[in-house]
Amino acid sequence: VITYNTLVKAYGNEGKVKEAWDLFLEMKRNDCVPDMYTYNSLLQALLKTENVKEACNLVREMQQMGHTPNVIIYNSILSGLGKLGHIDAAWKLFEEMRTSCKPTVCTYNCLIDIFHKGGQLGVAFKIFEEMKQAGCTPDVYTYSSLITGLQKAGQLDEAHSLFRDMQVVGCLPNVVTYNSLIHGYCKAGKIEEAQKLFQEMSQSNCPPNQITYNYLFDVLMKEGQLERASELLKGAWKGAT
RNA sequence: UCCUACCA
């Protein structure tokens, strides 16, 4: 079964839903009982193709097989719904799962992500508070999502203070966190700030990635700082080798 | 063996 699960997941990641599905049928034919992992991988594949209907059917099928969807399954569906912009469906699902199982950090992170992308930053922060009260410690994902949200809303100061807060509570920022902040500064045309962060991340154990360079390169070009842009490219080359 | 975040 584990072998099958791994394969199904691999197909799913390639967007080969059809193959994944065939494999699923095949394992049933061979008297292999698909477990949570199998269902989950398949679910993800379906959600990737925006096939919410099929995904729901699958969940129903597994319930009939006597499997109770676990948190992880819920989480997958949540993020799937969120990506499709079905915010209220996602919220309803959350309420439902709250009654049957314990949400994880991932659950909250998905929700926060969904809401800030839907322009409901206020709601995102409410969830943030709620998860802390529920005894869930926000992690890097949580903070990065929120910072991205603030940054998109032009709330740079807020974003930056959140960035400080997370370090105070002992949560180390990673590349994504830095990138989000840098993105904010770039949009505001604050090259100096952005570059300061960039240096900071090189000094911590946080190697800048492609996205980091994209942001920085972009601003420098916009500001006509060709010199610095080419320096940046040199740095990127060195970092990549 | 399963779930979540940053540009295009």
PDB file of C-alpha atoms (C1' of nucleotides) in Angstrom:
ATOM      1  CA  VAL A   1       0.000   0.000   0.000  1.00  0.00           C
ATOM      2  CA  ILE A   2       2.814   2.343   0.794  1.00  0.00           C
ATOM      3  CA  THR A   3       4.276   1.786  -2.619  1.00  0.00           C
ATOM      4  CA  TYR A   4       0.974   2.633  -4.220  1.00  0.00           C
ATOM      5  CA  ASN A   5       0.594   5.707  -2.116  1.00  0.00           C
ATOM      6  CA  THR A   6       3.942   7.007  -3.123  1.00  0.00           C
ATOM      7  CA  LEU A   7       3.167   6.425  -6.770  1.00  0.00           C
ATOM      8  CA  VAL A   8      -0.229   8.046  -6.584  1.00  0.00           C
ATOM      9  CA  LYS A   9       1.321  11.055  -4.993  1.00  0.00           C
ATOM     10  CA  ALA A  10       4.017  11.256  -7.619  1.00  0.00           C
ATOM     11  CA  TYR A  11       1.441  11.213 -10.385  1.00  0.00           C
ATOM     12  CA  GLY A  12      -0.569  13.799  -8.618  1.00  0.00           C
ATOM     13  CA  ASN A  13       2.358  16.146  -8.434  1.00  0.00           C
ATOM     14  CA  GLU A  14       2.905  15.797 -12.143  1.00  0.00           C
ATOM     15  CA  GLY A  15      -0.675  16.662 -12.770  1.00  0.00           C
ATOM     16  CA  LYS A  16      -1.306  13.165 -14.073  1.00  0.00           C
ATOM     17  CA  VAL A  17      -4.667  12.749 -12.445  1.00  0.00           C
ATOM     18  CA  LYS A  18      -5.736  10.110 -14.857  1.00  0.00           C
ATOM     19  CA  GLU A  19      -2.797   7.879 -14.073  1.00  0.00           C
ATOM     20  CA  ALA A  20      -3.198   8.418 -10.387  1.00  0.00           C
ATOM     21  CA  TRP A  21      -6.821   7.457 -10.634  1.00  0.00           C
ATOM     22  CA  ASP A  22      -6.005   4.299 -12.618  1.00  0.00           C
ATOM     23  CA  LEU A  23      -3.538   3.300  -9.999  1.00  0.00           C
ATOM     24  CA  PHE A  24      -6.168   3.811  -7.374  1.00  0.00           C
ATOM     25  CA  LEU A  25      -8.533   1.486  -9.201  1.00  0.00           C
ATOM     26  CA  GLU A  26      -5.805  -1.030  -9.718  1.00  0.00           C
ATOM     27  CA  MET A  27      -4.965  -1.262  -6.076  1.00  0.00           C
ATOM     28  CA  LYS A  28      -8.558  -1.880  -5.224  1.00  0.00           C
ATOM     29  CA  ARG A  29      -8.581  -4.663  -7.780  1.00  0.00           C
ATOM     30  CA  ASN A  30      -5.612  -6.192  -6.029  1.00  0.00           C
ATOM     31  CA  ASP A  31      -7.334  -6.236  -2.695  1.00  0.00           C
ATOM     32  CA  CYS A  32      -5.287  -3.381  -1.432  1.00  0.00           C
ATOM     33  CA  VAL A  33      -7.324  -1.204   0.825  1.00  0.00           C
ATOM     34  CA  PRO A  34      -6.616   2.432   0.073  1.00  0.00           C
ATOM     35  CA  ASP A  35      -5.890   4.276   3.282  1.00  0.00           C
ATOM     36  CA  MET A  36      -5.879   7.901   4.288  1.00  0.00           C
ATOM     37  CA  TYR A  37      -2.657   8.559   2.511  1.00  0.00           C
ATOM     38  CA  THR A  38      -3.977   7.208  -0.729  1.00  0.00           C
ATOM     39  CA  TYR A  39      -7.144   9.210  -0.552  1.00  0.00           C
ATOM     40  CA  ASN A  40      -5.283  12.304   0.344  1.00  0.00           C
ATOM     41  CA  SER A  41      -2.850  12.104  -2.524  1.00  0.00           C
ATOM     42  CA  LEU A  42      -5.678  11.520  -4.912  1.00  0.00           C
ATOM     43  CA  LEU A  43      -7.636  14.380  -3.464  1.00  0.00           C
ATOM     44  CA  GLN A  44      -4.766  16.724  -4.004  1.00  0.00           C
ATOM     45  CA  ALA A  45      -4.453  15.644  -7.574  1.00  0.00           C
ATOM     46  CA  LEU A  46      -8.119  16.353  -8.141  1.00  0.00           C
ATOM     47  CA  LEU A  47      -8.002  19.710  -6.459  1.00  0.00           C
ATOM     48  CA  LYS A  48      -5.095  20.695  -8.592  1.00  0.00           C
ATOM     49  CA  THR A  49      -7.264  20.323 -11.639  1.00  0.00           C
ATOM     50  CA  GLU A  50      -9.982  22.347  -9.969  1.00  0.00           C
ATOM     51  CA  ASN A  51     -12.135  19.291  -9.851  1.00  0.00           C
ATOM     52  CA  VAL A  52     -13.967  20.079  -6.664  1.00  0.00           C
ATOM     53  CA  LYS A  53     -16.922  17.912  -7.556  1.00  0.00           C
ATOM     54  CA  GLU A  54     -14.829  14.813  -7.959  1.00  0.00           C
ATOM     55  CA  ALA A  55     -12.984  15.622  -4.806  1.00  0.00           C
ATOM     56  CA  CYS A  56     -16.208  15.770  -2.833  1.00  0.00           C
ATOM     57  CA  ASN A  57     -17.335  12.520  -4.326  1.00  0.00           C
ATOM     58  CA  LEU A  58     -14.131  10.928  -3.264  1.00  0.00           C
ATOM     59  CA  VAL A  59     -14.572  12.106   0.276  1.00  0.00           C
ATOM     60  CA  ARG A  60     -18.056  10.714   0.315  1.00  0.00           C
ATOM     61  CA  GLU A  61     -16.796   7.436  -1.025  1.00  0.00           C
ATOM     62  CA  MET A  62     -14.215   7.093   1.650  1.00  0.00           C
ATOM     63  CA  GLN A  63     -16.784   7.814   4.294  1.00  0.00           C
ATOM     64  CA  GLN A  64     -18.853   4.984   2.916  1.00  0.00           C
ATOM     65  CA  MET A  65     -15.828   2.764   3.107  1.00  0.00           C
ATOM     66  CA  GLY A  66     -15.807   3.444   6.785  1.00  0.00           C
ATOM     67  CA  HIS A  67     -12.991   5.978   6.792  1.00  0.00           C
ATOM     68  CA  THR A  68     -13.491   9.144   8.729  1.00  0.00           C
ATOM     69  CA  PRO A  69     -11.667  11.956   7.027  1.00  0.00           C
ATOM     70  CA  ASN A  70      -8.818  13.093   9.193  1.00  0.00           C
ATOM     71  CA  VAL A  71      -7.461  16.568   9.739  1.00  0.00           C
ATOM     72  CA  ILE A  72      -5.049  16.333   6.914  1.00  0.00           C
ATOM     73  CA  ILE A  73      -7.748  15.513   4.449  1.00  0.00           C
ATOM     74  CA  TYR A  74      -9.704  18.492   5.626  1.00  0.00           C
ATOM     75  CA  ASN A  75      -6.661  20.656   5.295  1.00  0.00           C
ATOM     76  CA  SER A  76      -6.114  19.600   1.725  1.00  0.00           C
ATOM     77  CA  ILE A  77      -9.658  20.381   0.766  1.00  0.00           C
ATOM     78  CA  LEU A  78      -9.490  23.669   2.575  1.00  0.00           C
ATOM     79  CA  SER A  79      -6.543  24.882   0.642  1.00  0.00           C
ATOM     80  CA  GLY A  80      -8.061  23.565  -2.548  1.00  0.00           C
ATOM     81  CA  LEU A  81     -11.250  25.500  -1.979  1.00  0.00           C
ATOM     82  CA  GLY A  82      -9.277  28.541  -1.068  1.00  0.00           C
ATOM     83  CA  LYS A  83      -7.294  28.520  -4.259  1.00  0.00           C
ATOM     84  CA  LEU A  84     -10.498  28.401  -6.215  1.00  0.00           C
ATOM     85  CA  GLY A  85     -11.797  31.361  -4.294  1.00  0.00           C
ATOM     86  CA  HIS A  86     -14.568  29.498  -2.549  1.00  0.00           C
ATOM     87  CA  ILE A  87     -14.096  31.328   0.665  1.00  0.00           C
ATOM     88  CA  ASP A  88     -17.401  30.622   2.286  1.00  0.00           C
ATOM     89  CA  ALA A  89     -17.294  26.972   1.378  1.00  0.00           C
ATOM     90  CA  ALA A  90     -13.894  26.827   3.010  1.00  0.00           C
ATOM     91  CA  TRP A  91     -15.186  28.509   6.114  1.00  0.00           C
ATOM     92  CA  LYS A  92     -18.101  26.143   6.370  1.00  0.00           C
ATOM     93  CA  LEU A  93     -15.771  23.221   6.098  1.00  0.00           C
ATOM     94  CA  PHE A  94     -13.695  24.649   8.873  1.00  0.00           C
ATOM     95  CA  GLU A  95     -16.676  24.911  11.165  1.00  0.00           C
ATOM     96  CA  GLU A  96     -17.566  21.378  10.350  1.00  0.00           C
ATOM     97  CA  MET A  97     -14.144  20.005  11.086  1.00  0.00           C
ATOM     98  CA  ARG A  98     -13.958  21.936  14.301  1.00  0.00           C
ATOM     99  CA  THR A  99     -16.711  19.742  15.642  1.00  0.00           C
ATOM    100  CA  SER A 100     -15.083  16.488  14.703  1.00  0.00           C
ATOM    101  CA  CYS A 101     -11.370  16.942  14.880  1.00  0.00           C
ATOM    102  CA  LYS A 102      -8.688  19.234  16.148  1.00  0.00           C
ATOM    103  CA  PRO A 103      -7.448  21.786  13.666  1.00  0.00           C
ATOM    104  CA  THR A 104      -3.694  21.881  13.258  1.00  0.00           C
ATOM    105  CA  VAL A 105      -1.413  24.773  12.559  1.00  0.00           C
ATOM    106  CA  CYS A 106      -1.758  23.937   8.907  1.00  0.00           C
ATOM    107  CA  THR A 107      -5.484  24.332   9.132  1.00  0.00           C
ATOM    108  CA  TYR A 108      -5.185  27.809  10.476  1.00  0.00           C
ATOM    109  CA  ASN A 109      -2.490  28.684   8.039  1.00  0.00           C
ATOM    110  CA  CYS A 110      -4.663  27.631   5.135  1.00  0.00           C
ATOM    111  CA  LEU A 111      -7.503  29.754   6.418  1.00  0.00           C
ATOM    112  CA  ILE A 112      -5.326  32.775   6.965  1.00  0.00           C
ATOM    113  CA  ASP A 113      -3.931  32.358   3.525  1.00  0.00           C
ATOM    114  CA  ILE A 114      -7.370  32.114   1.992  1.00  0.00           C
ATOM    115  CA  PHE A 115      -8.697  35.184   3.700  1.00  0.00           C
ATOM    116  CA  HIS A 116      -5.821  37.482   3.102  1.00  0.00           C
ATOM    117  CA  LYS A 117      -5.829  36.536  -0.542  1.00  0.00           C
ATOM    118  CA  GLY A 118      -9.497  37.291  -0.673  1.00  0.00           C
ATOM    119  CA  GLY A 119      -8.708  40.775   0.565  1.00  0.00           C
ATOM    120  CA  GLN A 120     -10.135  40.007   4.004  1.00  0.00           C
ATOM    121  CA  LEU A 121      -7.067  40.890   5.958  1.00  0.00           C
ATOM    122  CA  GLY A 122      -9.080  41.709   9.040  1.00  0.00           C
ATOM    123  CA  VAL A 123     -10.537  38.245   9.133  1.00  0.00           C
ATOM    124  CA  ALA A 124      -7.110  36.767   8.654  1.00  0.00           C
ATOM    125  CA  PHE A 125      -5.922  38.522  11.773  1.00  0.00           C
ATOM    126  CA  LYS A 126      -8.927  37.385  13.714  1.00  0.00           C
ATOM    127  CA  ILE A 127      -7.997  33.833  12.880  1.00  0.00           C
ATOM    128  CA  PHE A 128      -4.486  34.578  13.946  1.00  0.00           C
ATOM    129  CA  GLU A 129      -5.728  35.598  17.377  1.00  0.00           C
ATOM    130  CA  GLU A 130      -8.047  32.693  17.537  1.00  0.00           C
ATOM    131  CA  MET A 131      -5.395  30.131  16.882  1.00  0.00           C
ATOM    132  CA  LYS A 132      -3.241  31.521  19.621  1.00  0.00           C
ATOM    133  CA  GLN A 133      -6.131  31.236  22.029  1.00  0.00           C
ATOM    134  CA  ALA A 134      -6.714  27.703  20.880  1.00  0.00           C
ATOM    135  CA  GLY A 135      -3.201  26.927  21.966  1.00  0.00           C
ATOM    136  CA  CYS A 136      -1.776  26.732  18.486  1.00  0.00           C
ATOM    137  CA  THR A 137       1.597  28.356  18.067  1.00  0.00           C
ATOM    138  CA  PRO A 138       1.825  30.297  14.839  1.00  0.00           C
ATOM    139  CA  ASP A 139       4.753  29.163  12.749  1.00  0.00           C
ATOM    140  CA  VAL A 140       6.774  30.626   9.931  1.00  0.00           C
ATOM    141  CA  TYR A 141       4.013  29.900   7.467  1.00  0.00           C
ATOM    142  CA  THR A 142       1.544  31.828   9.530  1.00  0.00           C
ATOM    143  CA  TYR A 143       3.720  34.878   9.769  1.00  0.00           C
ATOM    144  CA  SER A 144       4.759  34.794   6.164  1.00  0.00           C
ATOM    145  CA  SER A 145       1.171  34.702   5.006  1.00  0.00           C
ATOM    146  CA  LEU A 146       0.231  37.602   7.195  1.00  0.00           C
ATOM    147  CA  ILE A 147       3.213  39.628   6.129  1.00  0.00           C
ATOM    148  CA  THR A 148       2.350  39.008   2.528  1.00  0.00           C
ATOM    149  CA  GLY A 149      -1.148  40.184   3.216  1.00  0.00           C
ATOM    150  CA  LEU A 150      -0.015  43.352   4.917  1.00  0.00           C
ATOM    151  CA  GLN A 151       2.475  44.030   2.239  1.00  0.00           C
ATOM    152  CA  LYS A 152      -0.144  43.731  -0.477  1.00  0.00           C
ATOM    153  CA  ALA A 153      -2.365  46.129   1.407  1.00  0.00           C
ATOM    154  CA  GLY A 154       0.489  48.599   1.579  1.00  0.00           C
ATOM    155  CA  GLN A 155       0.756  48.258   5.356  1.00  0.00           C
ATOM    156  CA  LEU A 156       4.505  48.177   5.368  1.00  0.00           C
ATOM    157  CA  ASP A 157       5.007  49.331   8.909  1.00  0.00           C
ATOM    158  CA  GLU A 158       2.657  46.706  10.183  1.00  0.00           C
ATOM    159  CA  ALA A 159       4.410  44.084   8.147  1.00  0.00           C
ATOM    160  CA  HIS A 160       7.730  45.068   9.546  1.00  0.00           C
ATOM    161  CA  SER A 161       6.611  45.064  13.139  1.00  0.00           C
ATOM    162  CA  LEU A 162       5.116  41.638  12.663  1.00  0.00           C
ATOM    163  CA  PHE A 163       8.460  40.611  11.318  1.00  0.00           C
ATOM    164  CA  ARG A 164      10.082  41.813  14.511  1.00  0.00           C
ATOM    165  CA  ASP A 165       7.436  40.182  16.645  1.00  0.00           C
ATOM    166  CA  MET A 166       8.010  36.772  15.217  1.00  0.00           C
ATOM    167  CA  GLN A 167      11.666  36.929  16.051  1.00  0.00           C
ATOM    168  CA  VAL A 168      10.872  38.002  19.564  1.00  0.00           C
ATOM    169  CA  VAL A 169       8.720  34.967  20.109  1.00  0.00           C
ATOM    170  CA  GLY A 170      11.483  32.799  18.760  1.00  0.00           C
ATOM    171  CA  CYS A 171      10.277  32.133  15.262  1.00  0.00           C
ATOM    172  CA  LEU A 172      13.067  32.397  12.757  1.00  0.00           C
ATOM    173  CA  PRO A 173      12.183  34.060   9.482  1.00  0.00           C
ATOM    174  CA  ASN A 174      13.092  32.106   6.401  1.00  0.00           C
ATOM    175  CA  VAL A 175      13.532  33.020   2.759  1.00  0.00           C
ATOM    176  CA  VAL A 176       9.860  33.405   2.127  1.00  0.00           C
ATOM    177  CA  THR A 177       9.408  35.721   5.045  1.00  0.00           C
ATOM    178  CA  TYR A 178      12.206  37.931   3.855  1.00  0.00           C
ATOM    179  CA  ASN A 179      10.937  37.841   0.320  1.00  0.00           C
ATOM    180  CA  SER A 180       7.523  39.043   1.323  1.00  0.00           C
ATOM    181  CA  LEU A 181       8.943  41.996   3.173  1.00  0.00           C
ATOM    182  CA  ILE A 182      11.365  42.808   0.406  1.00  0.00           C
ATOM    183  CA  HIS A 183       8.525  42.693  -2.041  1.00  0.00           C
ATOM    184  CA  GLY A 184       6.731  45.275   0.021  1.00  0.00           C
ATOM    185  CA  TYR A 185       9.680  47.611   0.121  1.00  0.00           C
ATOM    186  CA  CYS A 186      10.290  47.195  -3.561  1.00  0.00           C
ATOM    187  CA  LYS A 187       6.779  48.196  -4.404  1.00  0.00           C
ATOM    188  CA  ALA A 188       7.109  51.243  -2.210  1.00  0.00           C
ATOM    189  CA  GLY A 189      10.323  52.130  -3.998  1.00  0.00           C
ATOM    190  CA  LYS A 190      12.322  51.823  -0.784  1.00  0.00           C
ATOM    191  CA  ILE A 191      15.410  50.380  -2.307  1.00  0.00           C
ATOM    192  CA  GLU A 192      17.589  51.043   0.677  1.00  0.00           C
ATOM    193  CA  GLU A 193      15.323  49.175   3.008  1.00  0.00           C
ATOM    194  CA  ALA A 194      15.014  46.299   0.631  1.00  0.00           C
ATOM    195  CA  GLN A 195      18.735  46.052   0.285  1.00  0.00           C
ATOM    196  CA  LYS A 196      19.260  46.174   3.987  1.00  0.00           C
ATOM    197  CA  LEU A 197      17.024  43.163   4.337  1.00  0.00           C
ATOM    198  CA  PHE A 198      18.837  41.470   1.555  1.00  0.00           C
ATOM    199  CA  GLN A 199      22.126  41.859   3.364  1.00  0.00           C
ATOM    200  CA  GLU A 200      20.557  40.712   6.537  1.00  0.00           C
ATOM    201  CA  MET A 201      19.414  37.512   4.979  1.00  0.00           C
ATOM    202  CA  SER A 202      22.797  36.790   3.501  1.00  0.00           C
ATOM    203  CA  GLN A 203      24.224  37.143   6.961  1.00  0.00           C
ATOM    204  CA  SER A 204      21.800  34.756   8.536  1.00  0.00           C
ATOM    205  CA  ASN A 205      21.557  31.225   7.261  1.00  0.00           C
ATOM    206  CA  CYS A 206      19.049  32.251   4.736  1.00  0.00           C
ATOM    207  CA  PRO A 207      20.318  32.048   1.202  1.00  0.00           C
ATOM    208  CA  PRO A 208      18.352  34.317  -1.123  1.00  0.00           C
ATOM    209  CA  ASN A 209      16.574  32.459  -3.846  1.00  0.00           C
ATOM    210  CA  GLN A 210      15.427  33.199  -7.342  1.00  0.00           C
ATOM    211  CA  ILE A 211      12.422  35.110  -6.140  1.00  0.00           C
ATOM    212  CA  THR A 212      14.499  37.362  -3.962  1.00  0.00           C
ATOM    213  CA  TYR A 213      16.608  38.328  -6.923  1.00  0.00           C
ATOM    214  CA  ASN A 214      13.580  38.897  -9.071  1.00  0.00           C
ATOM    215  CA  TYR A 215      12.186  41.464  -6.698  1.00  0.00           C
ATOM    216  CA  LEU A 216      15.427  43.308  -6.231  1.00  0.00           C
ATOM    217  CA  PHE A 217      16.363  43.263  -9.848  1.00  0.00           C
ATOM    218  CA  ASP A 218      12.983  44.617 -10.701  1.00  0.00           C
ATOM    219  CA  VAL A 219      13.204  47.676  -8.498  1.00  0.00           C
ATOM    220  CA  LEU A 220      16.700  48.472  -9.548  1.00  0.00           C
ATOM    221  CA  MET A 221      15.654  48.410 -13.151  1.00  0.00           C
ATOM    222  CA  LYS A 222      12.652  50.572 -12.471  1.00  0.00           C
ATOM    223  CA  GLU A 223      14.782  53.108 -10.725  1.00  0.00           C
ATOM    224  CA  GLY A 224      17.318  53.035 -13.503  1.00  0.00           C
ATOM    225  CA  GLN A 225      20.043  51.790 -11.182  1.00  0.00           C
ATOM    226  CA  LEU A 226      21.762  49.803 -13.855  1.00  0.00           C
ATOM    227  CA  GLU A 227      25.037  49.639 -12.007  1.00  0.00           C
ATOM    228  CA  ARG A 228      23.535  48.072  -8.983  1.00  0.00           C
ATOM    229  CA  ALA A 229      21.398  45.782 -11.040  1.00  0.00           C
ATOM    230  CA  SER A 230      24.398  44.263 -12.730  1.00  0.00           C
ATOM    231  CA  GLU A 231      26.191  43.943  -9.427  1.00  0.00           C
ATOM    232  CA  LEU A 232      23.200  42.062  -8.182  1.00  0.00           C
ATOM    233  CA  LEU A 233      23.393  39.713 -11.119  1.00  0.00           C
ATOM    234  CA  LYS A 234      26.993  38.984 -10.351  1.00  0.00           C
ATOM    235  CA  GLY A 235      26.060  38.224  -6.782  1.00  0.00           C
ATOM    236  CA  ALA A 236      23.272  35.954  -7.936  1.00  0.00           C
ATOM    237  CA  TRP A 237      25.684  34.048 -10.080  1.00  0.00           C
ATOM    238  CA  LYS A 238      28.107  33.596  -7.252  1.00  0.00           C
ATOM    239  CA  GLY A 239      25.340  32.474  -4.947  1.00  0.00           C
ATOM    240  CA  ALA A 240      24.104  29.935  -7.444  1.00  0.00           C
ATOM    241  CA  THR A 241      27.443  28.261  -7.889  1.00  0.00           C
TER     242      THR A 241
ATOM    243  C1'   U B   1       3.992   7.161   2.479  1.00  0.00           C
ATOM    244  C1'   C B   2      -0.258  12.409   3.436  1.00  0.00           C
ATOM    245  C1'   C B   3      -1.692  18.748   4.388  1.00  0.00           C
ATOM    246  C1'   U B   4      -0.115  25.051   4.515  1.00  0.00           C
ATOM    247  C1'   A B   5       3.226  30.528   2.817  1.00  0.00           C
ATOM    248  C1'   C B   6       6.639  34.577  -1.348  1.00  0.00           C
ATOM    249  C1'   C B   7       7.521  36.612  -7.888  1.00  0.00           C
ATOM    250  C1'   A B   8       6.477  35.341 -12.790  1.00  0.00           C
TER     251        A B   8
END
